[in-house]
Amino acid sequence: MAMDPQREVSREVVMSLLEDAHWAPTHGLNQPWRFHVFASLAARTRLGEGLQAIYDEITPVAKHIDAKRTKLLTNLQHAPVVISVGARVVTGGKIPEWEEIAAVSCAVQNLMLSAHERGLGAYWSSPPVACGGEFTRWLGLEGTHRMMGLVYLGWPQSDQLPPPSTRGDLLDRVTWHDA
Ligand SMILES: Cc1cc2nc3c(=O)[nH]c(=O)nc-3n(C[C@H](O)[C@H](O)[C@H](O)COP(=O)(O)O)c2cc1C
């Protein structure tokens, strides 16, 4: 979806989306979601350059694709707000990692539904550079975090709306046990 990079999303609006995210279900009230908000162009450029450095670090030379590397930066310049999503996981703790990742996923869905209600576009993307330990370190977090990608936020450009969403047959994914 094309977003208007010039049209700001205020800090107040972003915080109210994050407040909705914060009410996601969470086992043991661990509230494992950790968000880093990159709002200014300078902050998004810094993030993009960081992701490019991670790309160089984790991509074997033979698999290096210039266009992919460039997009890691330009994508961040096309959305006015980008939020990195992470789950803080306590290894050996009472709550298994999958539950913390599920809780953070619920938080992201809350955020995206809230964005949609306000007419904002939101897009969850998971490039490998934003999902591994290298990114955890770049953010300055300890190793007990699982990084879960980036959410792009912005006001949709009304002349460039995305094609309508589609889904397969729901009945292929639901089994009733009612005999
Ligand atoms: C955890 C997660 C990661 C995703 N990562 C990507 C991604 O890296 N690239 C992509 O094109 N879509 C990705 N998607 C899918 C899009 O966010 C979106 O759901 C999909 O394009 C379908 O659009 P719709 O939900 O509006 O129908 C991801 C979805 C989830 C839940």
Short mmCIF file of C-alpha atoms and ligand atoms in Angstrom, two decimals:
data_model
loop_
_atom_site.label_atom_id
_atom_site.label_comp_id
_atom_site.label_asym_id
_atom_site.label_seq_id
_atom_site.Cartn_x
_atom_site.Cartn_y
_atom_site.Cartn_z
CA MET A 1 0.00 0.00 0.00
CA ALA A 2 1.32 3.43 -0.86
CA MET A 3 1.45 5.74 2.13
CA ASP A 4 1.90 9.49 2.07
CA PRO A 5 5.42 9.92 3.49
CA GLN A 6 4.90 13.66 3.94
CA ARG A 7 1.74 13.38 6.04
CA GLU A 8 2.76 12.99 9.64
CA VAL A 9 1.14 10.56 12.07
CA SER A 10 1.24 12.38 15.38
CA ARG A 11 2.96 10.98 18.43
CA GLU A 12 -0.42 11.13 20.19
CA VAL A 13 -2.04 8.89 17.55
CA VAL A 14 0.87 6.43 17.60
CA MET A 15 0.71 6.27 21.41
CA SER A 16 -3.01 5.57 21.34
CA LEU A 17 -2.44 2.68 18.90
CA LEU A 18 0.25 1.35 21.22
CA GLU A 19 -2.11 1.72 24.17
CA ASP A 20 -4.56 -0.56 22.34
CA ALA A 21 -1.71 -2.98 21.61
CA HIS A 22 -0.88 -2.94 25.31
CA TRP A 23 -4.29 -4.43 26.17
CA ALA A 24 -3.58 -7.68 24.35
CA PRO A 25 -3.99 -10.92 26.31
CA THR A 26 -0.81 -11.95 28.11
CA HIS A 27 -0.16 -15.12 30.13
CA GLY A 28 1.08 -14.30 33.61
CA LEU A 29 0.63 -10.59 32.78
CA ASN A 30 4.15 -10.69 31.33
CA GLN A 31 3.30 -8.03 28.72
CA PRO A 32 6.21 -9.18 26.56
CA TRP A 33 5.72 -6.67 23.71
CA ARG A 34 8.58 -4.28 23.10
CA PHE A 35 8.07 -1.59 20.49
CA HIS A 36 10.65 0.80 19.03
CA VAL A 37 9.06 3.69 17.16
CA PHE A 38 11.00 5.30 14.29
CA ALA A 39 9.13 8.44 13.35
CA SER A 40 11.49 11.13 12.06
CA LEU A 41 13.15 10.75 8.67
CA ALA A 42 16.52 10.80 10.44
CA ALA A 43 15.49 7.92 12.74
CA ARG A 44 14.06 5.90 9.83
CA THR A 45 17.19 6.50 7.78
CA ARG A 46 19.36 5.36 10.70
CA LEU A 47 17.23 2.22 10.98
CA GLY A 48 17.43 1.59 7.22
CA GLU A 49 21.20 1.94 7.24
CA GLY A 50 21.36 -0.39 10.23
CA LEU A 51 19.27 -2.98 8.40
CA GLN A 52 21.52 -2.66 5.35
CA ALA A 53 24.56 -3.32 7.54
CA ILE A 54 22.81 -6.41 8.95
CA TYR A 55 21.98 -7.49 5.38
CA ASP A 56 25.68 -7.29 4.50
CA GLU A 57 26.54 -9.27 7.62
CA ILE A 58 24.06 -12.14 7.19
CA THR A 59 23.79 -12.48 3.40
CA PRO A 60 26.36 -14.70 1.67
CA VAL A 61 28.05 -12.71 -1.12
CA ALA A 62 26.64 -15.06 -3.78
CA LYS A 63 23.09 -14.31 -2.59
CA HIS A 64 23.54 -10.55 -2.29
CA ILE A 65 20.92 -8.63 -4.30
CA ASP A 66 21.53 -4.90 -4.63
CA ALA A 67 17.86 -4.04 -5.22
CA LYS A 68 16.83 -5.87 -2.04
CA ARG A 69 19.46 -4.02 -0.04
CA THR A 70 18.35 -0.66 -1.44
CA LYS A 71 14.71 -1.37 -0.58
CA LEU A 72 15.60 -1.93 3.07
CA LEU A 73 16.31 1.79 3.21
CA THR A 74 13.80 3.21 0.69
CA ASN A 75 10.83 1.31 2.20
CA LEU A 76 11.53 3.13 5.44
CA GLN A 77 11.52 6.47 3.69
CA HIS A 78 8.08 5.80 2.19
CA ALA A 79 6.15 5.43 5.46
CA PRO A 80 6.07 8.22 8.07
CA VAL A 81 6.22 5.82 11.03
CA VAL A 82 7.86 2.42 11.34
CA ILE A 83 7.61 0.34 14.51
CA SER A 84 9.82 -2.62 15.27
CA VAL A 85 8.12 -5.41 17.15
CA GLY A 86 9.83 -7.67 19.65
CA ALA A 87 8.89 -10.22 22.28
CA ARG A 88 10.79 -10.35 25.53
CA VAL A 89 11.18 -14.01 26.37
CA VAL A 90 12.44 -15.28 29.70
CA THR A 91 14.28 -18.51 28.92
CA GLY A 92 13.52 -21.24 31.40
CA GLY A 93 10.61 -19.19 32.71
CA LYS A 94 7.06 -20.41 33.41
CA ILE A 95 5.61 -19.12 30.13
CA PRO A 96 6.87 -20.84 26.95
CA GLU A 97 8.28 -18.74 24.15
CA TRP A 98 5.40 -19.49 21.79
CA GLU A 99 2.93 -17.93 24.22
CA GLU A 100 4.94 -14.73 24.40
CA ILE A 101 5.13 -14.58 20.60
CA ALA A 102 1.37 -15.23 20.45
CA ALA A 103 0.74 -12.41 22.93
CA VAL A 104 2.86 -10.00 20.90
CA SER A 105 1.03 -11.08 17.74
CA CYS A 106 -2.27 -10.24 19.47
CA ALA A 107 -0.82 -6.85 20.41
CA VAL A 108 0.13 -6.17 16.80
CA GLN A 109 -3.35 -7.15 15.62
CA ASN A 110 -4.86 -4.76 18.18
CA LEU A 111 -2.58 -2.03 16.84
CA MET A 112 -3.51 -2.75 13.22
CA LEU A 113 -7.26 -2.88 13.92
CA SER A 114 -7.00 0.38 15.81
CA ALA A 115 -5.03 1.92 12.92
CA HIS A 116 -7.65 0.71 10.44
CA GLU A 117 -10.44 2.24 12.50
CA ARG A 118 -8.69 5.62 12.26
CA GLY A 119 -8.25 5.34 8.50
CA LEU A 120 -4.53 4.66 8.80
CA GLY A 121 -2.78 2.05 6.70
CA ALA A 122 -0.73 -0.55 8.57
CA TYR A 123 1.46 -3.26 7.13
CA TRP A 124 3.38 -5.98 8.97
CA SER A 125 6.56 -7.04 7.25
CA SER A 126 9.20 -9.56 8.34
CA PRO A 127 12.46 -9.19 6.42
CA PRO A 128 15.05 -11.57 7.94
CA VAL A 129 17.25 -8.57 8.82
CA ALA A 130 14.55 -7.36 11.25
CA CYS A 131 13.86 -10.77 12.80
CA GLY A 132 17.17 -12.01 14.15
CA GLY A 133 19.71 -11.57 16.91
CA GLU A 134 21.71 -9.03 14.88
CA PHE A 135 18.73 -6.65 15.01
CA THR A 136 18.22 -7.33 18.73
CA ARG A 137 21.80 -6.20 19.26
CA TRP A 138 21.43 -3.19 16.95
CA LEU A 139 18.52 -2.03 19.12
CA GLY A 140 20.63 -2.51 22.23
CA LEU A 141 18.35 -5.19 23.71
CA GLU A 142 19.66 -8.24 25.51
CA GLY A 143 19.53 -11.61 23.76
CA THR A 144 16.30 -12.74 25.39
CA HIS A 145 14.21 -10.94 22.80
CA ARG A 146 12.66 -12.44 19.70
CA MET A 147 12.38 -9.85 16.97
CA MET A 148 9.19 -10.07 14.92
CA GLY A 149 9.65 -7.59 12.11
CA LEU A 150 8.38 -4.12 11.35
CA VAL A 151 4.98 -2.46 11.17
CA TYR A 152 4.71 0.38 8.64
CA LEU A 153 2.13 3.03 9.46
CA GLY A 154 0.83 5.94 7.43
CA TRP A 155 -2.09 7.64 5.80
CA PRO A 156 -2.98 5.82 2.58
CA GLN A 157 -2.68 7.80 -0.63
CA SER A 158 -6.27 7.77 -1.81
CA ASP A 159 -5.33 7.45 -5.47
CA GLN A 160 -3.20 4.36 -4.77
CA LEU A 161 -5.40 2.06 -2.70
CA PRO A 162 -4.28 -1.59 -2.49
CA PRO A 163 -6.24 -4.31 -4.31
CA PRO A 164 -9.01 -5.79 -2.16
CA SER A 165 -7.80 -8.45 0.29
CA THR A 166 -8.65 -12.06 -0.36
CA ARG A 167 -8.82 -15.22 1.72
CA GLY A 168 -9.52 -18.87 0.82
CA ASP A 169 -12.57 -20.81 1.93
CA LEU A 170 -13.07 -20.45 5.69
CA LEU A 171 -14.78 -23.85 5.80
CA ASP A 172 -11.50 -25.50 4.77
CA ARG A 173 -10.06 -24.19 8.03
CA VAL A 174 -12.88 -24.90 10.45
CA THR A 175 -13.98 -28.27 11.81
CA TRP A 176 -17.21 -28.47 13.79
CA HIS A 177 -17.55 -31.15 16.46
CA ASP A 178 -21.24 -31.08 17.26
CA ALA A 179 -22.51 -34.65 16.88
C1 LIG B 1 4.06 -12.04 11.18
C2 LIG B 1 3.74 -11.57 9.80
C3 LIG B 1 4.77 -11.21 8.95
C4 LIG B 1 4.52 -10.80 7.63
N1 LIG B 1 5.57 -10.46 6.81
C5 LIG B 1 5.33 -10.11 5.53
C6 LIG B 1 6.40 -9.76 4.66
O1 LIG B 1 7.58 -9.74 5.05
N2 LIG B 1 6.12 -9.45 3.37
C7 LIG B 1 4.84 -9.47 2.91
O2 LIG B 1 4.62 -9.18 1.73
N3 LIG B 1 3.79 -9.74 3.73
C8 LIG B 1 4.02 -10.06 5.02
N4 LIG B 1 2.97 -10.36 5.85
C9 LIG B 1 1.59 -10.33 5.29
C10 LIG B 1 1.00 -8.93 5.22
O3 LIG B 1 1.19 -8.22 6.42
C11 LIG B 1 -0.52 -9.02 4.90
O4 LIG B 1 -1.21 -9.70 5.91
C12 LIG B 1 -0.75 -9.71 3.60
O5 LIG B 1 -0.12 -9.00 2.58
C13 LIG B 1 -2.26 -9.84 3.27
O6 LIG B 1 -2.86 -8.59 3.28
P1 LIG B 1 -4.25 -8.39 4.07
O7 LIG B 1 -4.01 -8.90 5.46
O8 LIG B 1 -4.51 -6.93 4.01
O9 LIG B 1 -5.27 -9.21 3.34
C14 LIG B 1 3.19 -10.75 7.16
C15 LIG B 1 2.14 -11.09 8.05
C16 LIG B 1 2.41 -11.51 9.34
C17 LIG B 1 1.27 -11.90 10.24
#
